[in-house]
Amino acid sequence: MLSNVSRRGVRIGLKNARFLHVHSFDARKITVSDPSFDSAEPVGFRNLFLRDACPSFVNPSTRQKSFSTGQLKADIAAEDVSVAEDGQSLTVKWNDGVTSHYPKHLLQRYSSRSARRQYRLINGSAQNIWKEPKLSDIHNCSFKDYMQDDKAFADTLSELCRTGLVFLKDVPRPEEMDEIPVEAIARRVGYIHQTFYGQSWDVVAVPEAINIAYTSVYLPLHMDLLYYESPPGVQLLHVVDNTAKGGESVFADSFAAALSVLKKDPEAYEALTRIPLTFHYPHETNHYYYQRPLIVEDTSSEINSETGRHDIKVVNYSPPFQGPLDSIATSTDISDRDLDAFIRGLKMFEAYIDDPANCIELHTPENTCMVFMNRRILHGRREFSFNSSGKRFFKGTYLDIDTVQSKLRTATQNNIVPDSLN
């Protein structure tokens, strides 16, 4: 049980509840409280964490540490702990001769799992899982505002992370800009994720295509490049020409589909988190391959009280680029019961995303850029008339999710706070 007395028997600051207070310290941790913490209860910070996080050993210019964690004493412990007179920082004298000063905003930042995640802006903000999705629910921003207005830009990125899909309107045609428009949109965020398709690529039907996307046939819901070790987190598709008959774009929320499986059949959901699918791209000049399960949970998140599971981190689903199920070919590690649960879960997942009530479908207007989370939002296309007088030409590129989250973090540091984070 925590006491209001330090190990040395000195009562430490409980005079003003607005300020930082030390409750106790011992060979393992220092216990403090502050009104800015998420928890109303005192928080015990481990000595190793605090000594390793000492601000004095972080270069103010490079923001990098000047030592390695392995250099610290194994029995690092505080010899004395005190709070500054203004109650805004903690001073610790360590048994290795170092004295550290911790501003309370640093302590608040790491005082709970939720505070740590909020500081790092994991997924930008609370995710909005699609329920009876409507096109009117999707965030829209003009190209001009996105490129020139920092607040509109930050709001768009936040909505991308929250909902998984945003639209940019009034995007210029390629011949109207010195730079390829979809690349300019991506570089407003950061560096482009280059693949063997190049910096950007054309989505247009061609004879003897090497990719189903370059045909006019129905393209089922899927995600891109899951055969990469690190698939891109975000895809951007600029609709340049779209007068062909058919070819409607279709989107579905894979997280909603996965949660539907969990609700109906927890055993099937569990199997989908453990049995890996095979993704490959076997061609003469490129042969990519990777295995990953359909559902990957974020083990850094707290257990969700409603589902009893961690939050979903990513989903991996791409039938056109799926190879044979290598993992179950001759395996004795996967039981028949697990395999039955796996196929049961996969069928439920597909039934959910194939239901039009769970999808957003539109004949995307020209001069629109569709931006979506490639590891969450499934995208597809209806068949279109290849020989019609109309045209269908999209221009695409990719971003890493790290780049988007980095931009959101710096936006909050510069007080450009997206509406959904207020």
Short mmCIF file of C-alpha atoms in Angstrom, two decimals:
data_model
loop_
_atom_site.label_atom_id
_atom_site.label_comp_id
_atom_site.label_asym_id
_atom_site.label_seq_id
_atom_site.Cartn_x
_atom_site.Cartn_y
_atom_site.Cartn_z
CA MET A 1 0.00 0.00 0.00
CA LEU A 2 1.30 3.46 -0.94
CA SER A 3 1.96 5.90 1.85
CA ASN A 4 2.44 9.66 1.99
CA VAL A 5 5.82 9.18 3.57
CA SER A 6 9.09 8.67 1.72
CA ARG A 7 11.41 5.77 2.49
CA ARG A 8 13.46 8.14 4.65
CA GLY A 9 10.38 9.00 6.69
CA VAL A 10 9.97 12.58 5.43
CA ARG A 11 6.48 13.73 4.52
CA ILE A 12 6.70 15.11 0.98
CA GLY A 13 4.38 17.86 -0.28
CA LEU A 14 0.66 17.30 0.06
CA LYS A 15 -0.07 20.98 0.68
CA ASN A 16 -1.61 21.86 -2.68
CA ALA A 17 -3.50 19.37 -4.84
CA ARG A 18 -2.79 21.44 -7.96
CA PHE A 19 0.87 20.53 -7.89
CA LEU A 20 3.05 17.48 -8.39
CA HIS A 21 3.47 15.34 -5.26
CA VAL A 22 5.85 12.53 -4.30
CA HIS A 23 4.30 9.78 -2.22
CA SER A 24 7.21 7.38 -1.78
CA PHE A 25 10.31 5.92 -3.39
CA ASP A 26 12.20 2.69 -2.98
CA ALA A 27 14.71 0.43 -4.76
CA ARG A 28 12.37 -0.11 -7.69
CA LYS A 29 10.13 2.90 -8.28
CA ILE A 30 9.15 6.45 -7.43
CA THR A 31 5.45 7.04 -6.78
CA VAL A 32 3.97 10.44 -7.58
CA SER A 33 0.61 12.04 -8.32
CA ASP A 34 -0.53 15.10 -10.24
CA PRO A 35 -3.89 16.46 -11.43
CA SER A 36 -2.71 16.20 -15.06
CA PHE A 37 -2.39 12.40 -14.83
CA ASP A 38 -5.18 10.23 -16.23
CA SER A 39 -5.35 8.28 -13.00
CA ALA A 40 -6.66 9.79 -9.77
CA GLU A 41 -4.46 7.28 -7.96
CA PRO A 42 -0.69 7.80 -7.47
CA VAL A 43 1.47 6.45 -10.30
CA GLY A 44 4.60 4.40 -9.68
CA PHE A 45 7.37 5.11 -12.23
CA ARG A 46 10.10 2.48 -12.41
CA ASN A 47 13.59 3.73 -11.58
CA LEU A 48 15.06 2.26 -14.75
CA PHE A 49 12.51 4.14 -16.88
CA LEU A 50 13.15 7.48 -15.18
CA ARG A 51 16.93 7.23 -15.22
CA ASP A 52 16.89 6.12 -18.85
CA ALA A 53 14.58 9.05 -19.72
CA CYS A 54 16.77 11.67 -18.00
CA PRO A 55 16.42 14.87 -20.11
CA SER A 56 20.00 15.92 -19.30
CA PHE A 57 21.34 13.17 -21.53
CA VAL A 58 19.29 14.12 -24.59
CA ASN A 59 20.98 16.52 -27.02
CA PRO A 60 18.66 19.56 -27.34
CA SER A 61 19.52 19.95 -31.02
CA THR A 62 19.46 16.37 -32.34
CA ARG A 63 16.95 15.11 -29.70
CA GLN A 64 19.09 11.97 -29.41
CA LYS A 65 20.44 10.17 -26.32
CA SER A 66 24.11 10.27 -25.42
CA PHE A 67 24.25 6.82 -23.76
CA SER A 68 22.76 3.34 -24.11
CA THR A 69 20.35 1.77 -21.63
CA GLY A 70 22.79 -1.11 -21.14
CA GLN A 71 25.30 1.30 -19.57
CA LEU A 72 23.05 2.03 -16.58
CA LYS A 73 23.54 0.43 -13.16
CA ALA A 74 21.51 -2.73 -12.75
CA ASP A 75 20.46 -1.57 -9.29
CA ILE A 76 19.73 2.05 -10.23
CA ALA A 77 17.85 3.70 -7.38
CA ALA A 78 17.03 7.15 -6.04
CA GLU A 79 18.92 8.52 -3.05
CA ASP A 80 16.72 11.58 -2.77
CA VAL A 81 13.55 12.86 -4.45
CA SER A 82 12.04 16.33 -4.26
CA VAL A 83 9.56 18.61 -5.98
CA ALA A 84 10.48 22.10 -7.17
CA GLU A 85 9.01 25.00 -5.21
CA ASP A 86 6.57 25.81 -8.01
CA GLY A 87 5.37 22.19 -8.05
CA GLN A 88 6.05 21.82 -11.77
CA SER A 89 9.03 19.45 -11.84
CA LEU A 90 10.60 16.49 -10.06
CA THR A 91 14.27 16.26 -9.04
CA VAL A 92 15.90 12.88 -8.44
CA LYS A 93 19.40 12.26 -7.14
CA TRP A 94 20.44 8.80 -8.34
CA ASN A 95 22.91 6.33 -6.83
CA ASP A 96 25.18 6.64 -9.89
CA GLY A 97 25.92 10.29 -9.08
CA VAL A 98 23.52 11.80 -11.63
CA THR A 99 20.85 14.33 -10.66
CA SER A 100 17.86 14.42 -13.01
CA HIS A 101 15.11 17.02 -13.41
CA TYR A 102 11.76 15.91 -14.87
CA PRO A 103 9.17 18.53 -15.91
CA LYS A 104 5.72 17.31 -15.01
CA HIS A 105 4.56 17.33 -18.64
CA LEU A 106 7.12 14.56 -19.25
CA LEU A 107 5.75 12.56 -16.32
CA GLN A 108 2.17 13.11 -17.51
CA ARG A 109 3.13 11.92 -21.00
CA TYR A 110 4.16 8.50 -19.64
CA SER A 111 1.79 8.22 -16.68
CA SER A 112 -0.53 5.70 -18.36
CA ARG A 113 -0.84 3.62 -21.49
CA SER A 114 -3.55 5.93 -22.83
CA ALA A 115 -1.37 9.01 -22.18
CA ARG A 116 1.56 7.41 -23.98
CA ARG A 117 -0.62 6.53 -26.95
CA GLN A 118 -2.12 10.00 -27.05
CA TYR A 119 1.35 11.55 -27.11
CA ARG A 120 2.39 9.28 -29.95
CA LEU A 121 -0.95 9.76 -31.70
CA ILE A 122 -1.34 6.10 -32.55
CA ASN A 123 -3.94 6.07 -35.37
CA GLY A 124 -4.36 9.82 -34.93
CA SER A 125 -7.45 9.57 -32.70
CA ALA A 126 -10.15 7.13 -31.67
CA GLN A 127 -11.12 5.03 -34.66
CA ASN A 128 -14.54 5.42 -36.20
CA ILE A 129 -15.61 1.89 -37.17
CA TRP A 130 -18.05 1.95 -40.08
CA LYS A 131 -21.66 1.12 -39.18
CA GLU A 132 -24.19 1.51 -41.99
CA PRO A 133 -21.64 3.59 -43.94
CA LYS A 134 -22.83 6.46 -46.12
CA LEU A 135 -20.91 8.53 -48.65
CA SER A 136 -22.03 11.67 -46.82
CA ASP A 137 -20.07 10.52 -43.76
CA ILE A 138 -16.73 10.71 -45.57
CA HIS A 139 -14.57 13.78 -45.01
CA ASN A 140 -14.06 16.08 -48.00
CA CYS A 141 -11.42 18.77 -48.45
CA SER A 142 -10.56 20.92 -51.44
CA PHE A 143 -7.15 20.45 -53.04
CA LYS A 144 -6.38 24.14 -52.47
CA ASP A 145 -7.18 24.02 -48.73
CA TYR A 146 -5.29 20.77 -48.28
CA MET A 147 -2.20 22.23 -49.91
CA GLN A 148 -2.33 25.74 -48.42
CA ASP A 149 -4.26 25.65 -45.13
CA ASP A 150 -2.38 23.89 -42.30
CA LYS A 151 -5.54 23.42 -40.22
CA ALA A 152 -7.51 21.90 -43.11
CA PHE A 153 -4.53 19.69 -43.90
CA ALA A 154 -4.24 18.44 -40.29
CA ASP A 155 -8.01 17.83 -40.10
CA THR A 156 -7.87 15.75 -43.28
CA LEU A 157 -5.00 13.59 -41.99
CA SER A 158 -6.76 13.12 -38.66
CA GLU A 159 -9.96 12.02 -40.40
CA LEU A 160 -7.93 9.68 -42.59
CA CYS A 161 -6.55 7.98 -39.47
CA ARG A 162 -9.93 8.00 -37.72
CA THR A 163 -12.26 6.87 -40.50
CA GLY A 164 -9.81 5.40 -43.00
CA LEU A 165 -11.01 7.24 -46.13
CA VAL A 166 -11.06 10.89 -47.26
CA PHE A 167 -11.69 12.67 -50.55
CA LEU A 168 -9.85 15.65 -51.99
CA LYS A 169 -11.88 17.70 -54.47
CA ASP A 170 -10.97 19.99 -57.38
CA VAL A 171 -7.60 18.37 -57.97
CA PRO A 172 -5.91 19.77 -61.11
CA ARG A 173 -5.27 17.54 -64.10
CA PRO A 174 -1.65 16.42 -64.64
CA GLU A 175 -1.16 18.79 -67.57
CA GLU A 176 -2.23 21.72 -65.38
CA MET A 177 0.69 21.37 -62.92
CA ASP A 178 4.46 21.22 -63.15
CA GLU A 179 4.35 18.33 -60.66
CA ILE A 180 2.20 15.21 -60.92
CA PRO A 181 -0.83 16.15 -58.74
CA VAL A 182 -1.09 12.87 -56.82
CA GLU A 183 2.62 13.07 -55.99
CA ALA A 184 2.18 16.67 -54.80
CA ILE A 185 -0.67 15.53 -52.52
CA ALA A 186 1.52 12.77 -51.09
CA ARG A 187 4.58 15.00 -50.62
CA ARG A 188 2.48 17.48 -48.65
CA VAL A 189 2.62 14.72 -46.02
CA GLY A 190 6.16 13.42 -46.58
CA TYR A 191 8.21 11.06 -48.67
CA ILE A 192 6.54 8.71 -51.13
CA HIS A 193 6.67 4.95 -50.61
CA GLN A 194 8.27 3.87 -53.85
CA THR A 195 7.59 0.38 -55.18
CA PHE A 196 8.49 -1.51 -58.35
CA TYR A 197 5.62 0.45 -59.93
CA GLY A 198 7.63 3.68 -59.47
CA GLN A 199 6.93 6.94 -57.62
CA SER A 200 3.43 6.96 -59.08
CA TRP A 201 1.62 4.76 -61.56
CA ASP A 202 -1.22 4.76 -64.07
CA VAL A 203 -4.37 2.73 -63.49
CA VAL A 204 -5.64 2.14 -67.02
CA ALA A 205 -6.84 -0.96 -68.85
CA VAL A 206 -4.21 -2.38 -71.21
CA PRO A 207 -3.98 -5.57 -73.29
CA GLU A 208 -2.20 -8.56 -71.68
CA ALA A 209 -2.00 -6.77 -68.33
CA ILE A 210 0.39 -8.08 -65.65
CA ASN A 211 -1.96 -6.90 -62.90
CA ILE A 212 -5.73 -7.29 -62.60
CA ALA A 213 -5.94 -3.57 -61.78
CA TYR A 214 -4.87 -2.87 -65.36
CA THR A 215 -7.85 -4.69 -66.84
CA SER A 216 -11.52 -3.74 -67.18
CA VAL A 217 -12.89 -6.77 -65.31
CA TYR A 218 -14.39 -6.75 -61.84
CA LEU A 219 -11.70 -6.17 -59.22
CA PRO A 220 -12.78 -7.61 -55.84
CA LEU A 221 -12.20 -5.86 -52.55
CA HIS A 222 -8.56 -6.12 -51.54
CA MET A 223 -5.47 -4.36 -50.16
CA ASP A 224 -2.29 -3.57 -52.09
CA LEU A 225 1.21 -5.01 -51.83
CA LEU A 226 0.65 -7.40 -48.94
CA TYR A 227 3.45 -9.50 -50.40
CA TYR A 228 5.88 -6.78 -49.23
CA GLU A 229 7.47 -7.08 -45.79
CA SER A 230 6.32 -3.50 -45.12
CA PRO A 231 3.23 -2.78 -47.25
CA PRO A 232 2.36 0.91 -47.71
CA GLY A 233 -0.05 2.23 -45.11
CA VAL A 234 -1.84 4.73 -47.33
CA GLN A 235 -2.93 4.69 -50.97
CA LEU A 236 -3.82 7.75 -53.06
CA LEU A 237 -5.80 7.49 -56.32
CA HIS A 238 -6.36 10.61 -58.43
CA VAL A 239 -9.35 10.25 -60.75
CA VAL A 240 -8.20 12.02 -63.92
CA ASP A 241 -10.71 10.59 -66.44
CA ASN A 242 -13.79 8.60 -65.50
CA THR A 243 -16.38 8.72 -68.26
CA ALA A 244 -16.37 4.99 -69.06
CA LYS A 245 -19.58 3.09 -68.37
CA GLY A 246 -19.30 1.22 -65.06
CA GLY A 247 -16.11 1.02 -63.02
CA GLU A 248 -17.66 2.22 -59.77
CA SER A 249 -15.20 2.33 -56.85
CA VAL A 250 -16.15 0.24 -53.80
CA PHE A 251 -14.83 0.59 -50.25
CA ALA A 252 -15.41 -1.45 -47.08
CA ASP A 253 -14.07 -1.28 -43.53
CA SER A 254 -12.14 -4.47 -42.81
CA PHE A 255 -12.03 -3.64 -39.09
CA ALA A 256 -15.83 -3.64 -38.97
CA ALA A 257 -15.85 -6.99 -40.76
CA ALA A 258 -13.33 -8.49 -38.35
CA LEU A 259 -15.26 -7.24 -35.32
CA SER A 260 -18.41 -8.78 -36.78
CA VAL A 261 -16.65 -12.15 -36.83
CA LEU A 262 -15.51 -11.65 -33.23
CA LYS A 263 -19.04 -10.90 -32.09
CA LYS A 264 -20.53 -13.96 -33.82
CA ASP A 265 -17.76 -16.50 -33.36
CA PRO A 266 -14.81 -15.68 -31.05
CA GLU A 267 -13.12 -19.00 -31.85
CA ALA A 268 -13.17 -18.21 -35.58
CA TYR A 269 -11.80 -14.73 -34.90
CA GLU A 270 -8.96 -16.18 -32.84
CA ALA A 271 -8.07 -18.54 -35.70
CA LEU A 272 -7.92 -15.58 -38.10
CA THR A 273 -5.32 -13.95 -35.84
CA ARG A 274 -3.07 -17.03 -35.80
CA ILE A 275 -3.20 -18.92 -39.11
CA PRO A 276 -1.25 -16.99 -41.75
CA LEU A 277 -2.30 -16.33 -45.31
CA THR A 278 0.26 -16.38 -48.12
CA PHE A 279 0.64 -13.34 -50.37
CA HIS A 280 2.83 -13.39 -53.45
CA TYR A 281 3.61 -11.71 -56.77
CA PRO A 282 5.39 -14.33 -58.91
CA HIS A 283 6.52 -12.81 -62.22
CA GLU A 284 9.61 -13.09 -64.39
CA THR A 285 11.18 -9.86 -63.13
CA ASN A 286 9.65 -9.66 -59.65
CA HIS A 287 8.87 -12.46 -57.21
CA TYR A 288 7.60 -11.18 -53.87
CA TYR A 289 6.31 -13.33 -51.02
CA TYR A 290 5.15 -12.83 -47.43
CA GLN A 291 2.95 -14.62 -44.89
CA ARG A 292 0.70 -12.77 -42.44
CA PRO A 293 -2.60 -13.57 -40.69
CA LEU A 294 -5.82 -11.89 -41.73
CA ILE A 295 -6.13 -10.01 -38.42
CA VAL A 296 -3.25 -8.46 -36.47
CA GLU A 297 -4.03 -6.94 -33.08
CA ASP A 298 -2.26 -4.00 -31.47
CA THR A 299 -0.80 -5.56 -28.34
CA SER A 300 0.30 -2.13 -27.09
CA SER A 301 -3.36 -1.16 -26.65
CA GLU A 302 -5.37 -1.90 -23.54
CA ILE A 303 -7.85 -4.76 -23.59
CA ASN A 304 -11.13 -3.40 -24.91
CA SER A 305 -13.82 -3.82 -22.26
CA GLU A 306 -16.50 -4.49 -24.89
CA THR A 307 -14.64 -7.08 -26.96
CA GLY A 308 -12.21 -8.56 -24.44
CA ARG A 309 -9.44 -8.21 -27.05
CA HIS A 310 -6.75 -5.74 -28.02
CA ASP A 311 -7.68 -3.21 -30.70
CA ILE A 312 -7.10 -4.26 -34.29
CA LYS A 313 -3.88 -2.90 -35.74
CA VAL A 314 -4.14 -4.02 -39.38
CA VAL A 315 -6.05 -6.47 -41.53
CA ASN A 316 -4.44 -8.40 -44.42
CA TYR A 317 -6.84 -9.34 -47.19
CA SER A 318 -6.07 -9.52 -50.91
CA PRO A 319 -7.51 -12.57 -52.74
CA PRO A 320 -6.10 -11.64 -56.18
CA PHE A 321 -2.59 -11.69 -54.77
CA GLN A 322 -2.99 -14.61 -52.37
CA GLY A 323 -0.89 -17.71 -52.89
CA PRO A 324 -1.56 -21.28 -51.70
CA LEU A 325 -2.00 -21.68 -47.95
CA ASP A 326 1.59 -22.79 -47.37
CA SER A 327 1.19 -22.81 -43.59
CA ILE A 328 -1.43 -25.59 -43.58
CA ALA A 329 -0.15 -27.77 -46.46
CA THR A 330 1.37 -30.50 -44.27
CA SER A 331 1.32 -28.81 -40.88
CA THR A 332 0.69 -30.80 -37.73
CA ASP A 333 0.86 -27.64 -35.59
CA ILE A 334 -2.59 -26.48 -36.73
CA SER A 335 -5.40 -28.71 -35.55
CA ASP A 336 -8.41 -29.64 -37.65
CA ARG A 337 -10.56 -27.69 -35.21
CA ASP A 338 -8.43 -24.58 -35.69
CA LEU A 339 -8.58 -25.00 -39.46
CA ASP A 340 -12.36 -25.39 -39.38
CA ALA A 341 -12.60 -22.23 -37.27
CA PHE A 342 -10.30 -20.41 -39.71
CA ILE A 343 -12.38 -21.16 -42.81
CA ARG A 344 -15.56 -20.42 -40.87
CA GLY A 345 -14.19 -17.02 -39.89
CA LEU A 346 -12.98 -16.26 -43.40
CA LYS A 347 -16.42 -17.00 -44.84
CA MET A 348 -18.07 -14.70 -42.27
CA PHE A 349 -15.55 -11.95 -43.02
CA GLU A 350 -16.24 -12.18 -46.76
CA ALA A 351 -20.01 -12.32 -46.28
CA TYR A 352 -19.79 -9.07 -44.35
CA ILE A 353 -17.72 -7.14 -46.90
CA ASP A 354 -19.78 -8.52 -49.81
CA ASP A 355 -22.98 -7.09 -48.31
CA PRO A 356 -23.73 -3.78 -50.10
CA ALA A 357 -25.08 -2.39 -46.82
CA ASN A 358 -21.54 -2.49 -45.43
CA CYS A 359 -19.90 -0.77 -48.42
CA ILE A 360 -19.57 2.65 -49.95
CA GLU A 361 -19.89 2.60 -53.73
CA LEU A 362 -19.60 5.54 -56.10
CA HIS A 363 -18.72 6.49 -59.64
CA THR A 364 -15.96 8.79 -58.46
CA PRO A 365 -16.09 12.26 -60.03
CA GLU A 366 -13.12 13.39 -62.09
CA ASN A 367 -10.64 15.70 -60.34
CA THR A 368 -11.13 13.77 -57.08
CA CYS A 369 -8.33 12.09 -55.12
CA MET A 370 -9.36 9.15 -52.97
CA VAL A 371 -7.01 8.69 -50.01
CA PHE A 372 -7.41 5.62 -47.82
CA MET A 373 -5.68 3.45 -45.24
CA ASN A 374 -4.34 0.48 -47.19
CA ARG A 375 -4.14 -1.80 -44.12
CA ARG A 376 -7.74 -1.12 -43.08
CA ILE A 377 -9.99 0.02 -45.92
CA LEU A 378 -10.64 -2.52 -48.63
CA HIS A 379 -11.02 -1.14 -52.14
CA GLY A 380 -12.34 -2.63 -55.35
CA ARG A 381 -13.90 -1.75 -58.68
CA ARG A 382 -16.91 -2.84 -60.68
CA GLU A 383 -16.37 -4.03 -64.24
CA PHE A 384 -16.38 -1.30 -66.87
CA SER A 385 -16.70 -1.13 -70.64
CA PHE A 386 -13.19 -1.32 -72.08
CA ASN A 387 -14.30 -0.44 -75.63
CA SER A 388 -16.70 2.38 -74.82
CA SER A 389 -16.13 5.91 -76.02
CA GLY A 390 -15.54 6.99 -72.45
CA LYS A 391 -12.19 7.02 -70.66
CA ARG A 392 -11.03 5.69 -67.29
CA PHE A 393 -7.63 6.85 -66.11
CA PHE A 394 -6.49 7.04 -62.48
CA LYS A 395 -3.07 8.06 -61.18
CA GLY A 396 -1.86 6.46 -57.95
CA THR A 397 0.90 6.55 -55.36
CA TYR A 398 1.59 5.35 -51.80
CA LEU A 399 2.62 6.69 -48.39
CA ASP A 400 3.85 4.91 -45.27
CA ILE A 401 1.55 5.23 -42.27
CA ASP A 402 4.61 6.32 -40.25
CA THR A 403 4.82 9.43 -42.44
CA VAL A 404 1.18 10.35 -41.80
CA GLN A 405 1.46 9.83 -38.05
CA SER A 406 4.71 11.81 -37.90
CA LYS A 407 3.02 14.73 -39.63
CA LEU A 408 0.10 14.58 -37.21
CA ARG A 409 2.43 14.53 -34.20
CA THR A 410 4.34 17.58 -35.41
CA ALA A 411 1.05 19.34 -36.17
CA THR A 412 -0.02 18.99 -32.54
CA GLN A 413 3.41 20.10 -31.33
CA ASN A 414 2.95 23.23 -33.45
CA ASN A 415 -0.55 23.73 -32.00
CA ILE A 416 -2.28 22.91 -35.30
CA VAL A 417 -4.69 20.59 -33.52
CA PRO A 418 -7.16 18.66 -35.74
CA ASP A 419 -10.81 19.06 -34.76
CA SER A 420 -11.17 15.39 -33.87
CA LEU A 421 -8.36 15.70 -31.30
CA ASN A 422 -9.79 18.72 -29.49
#
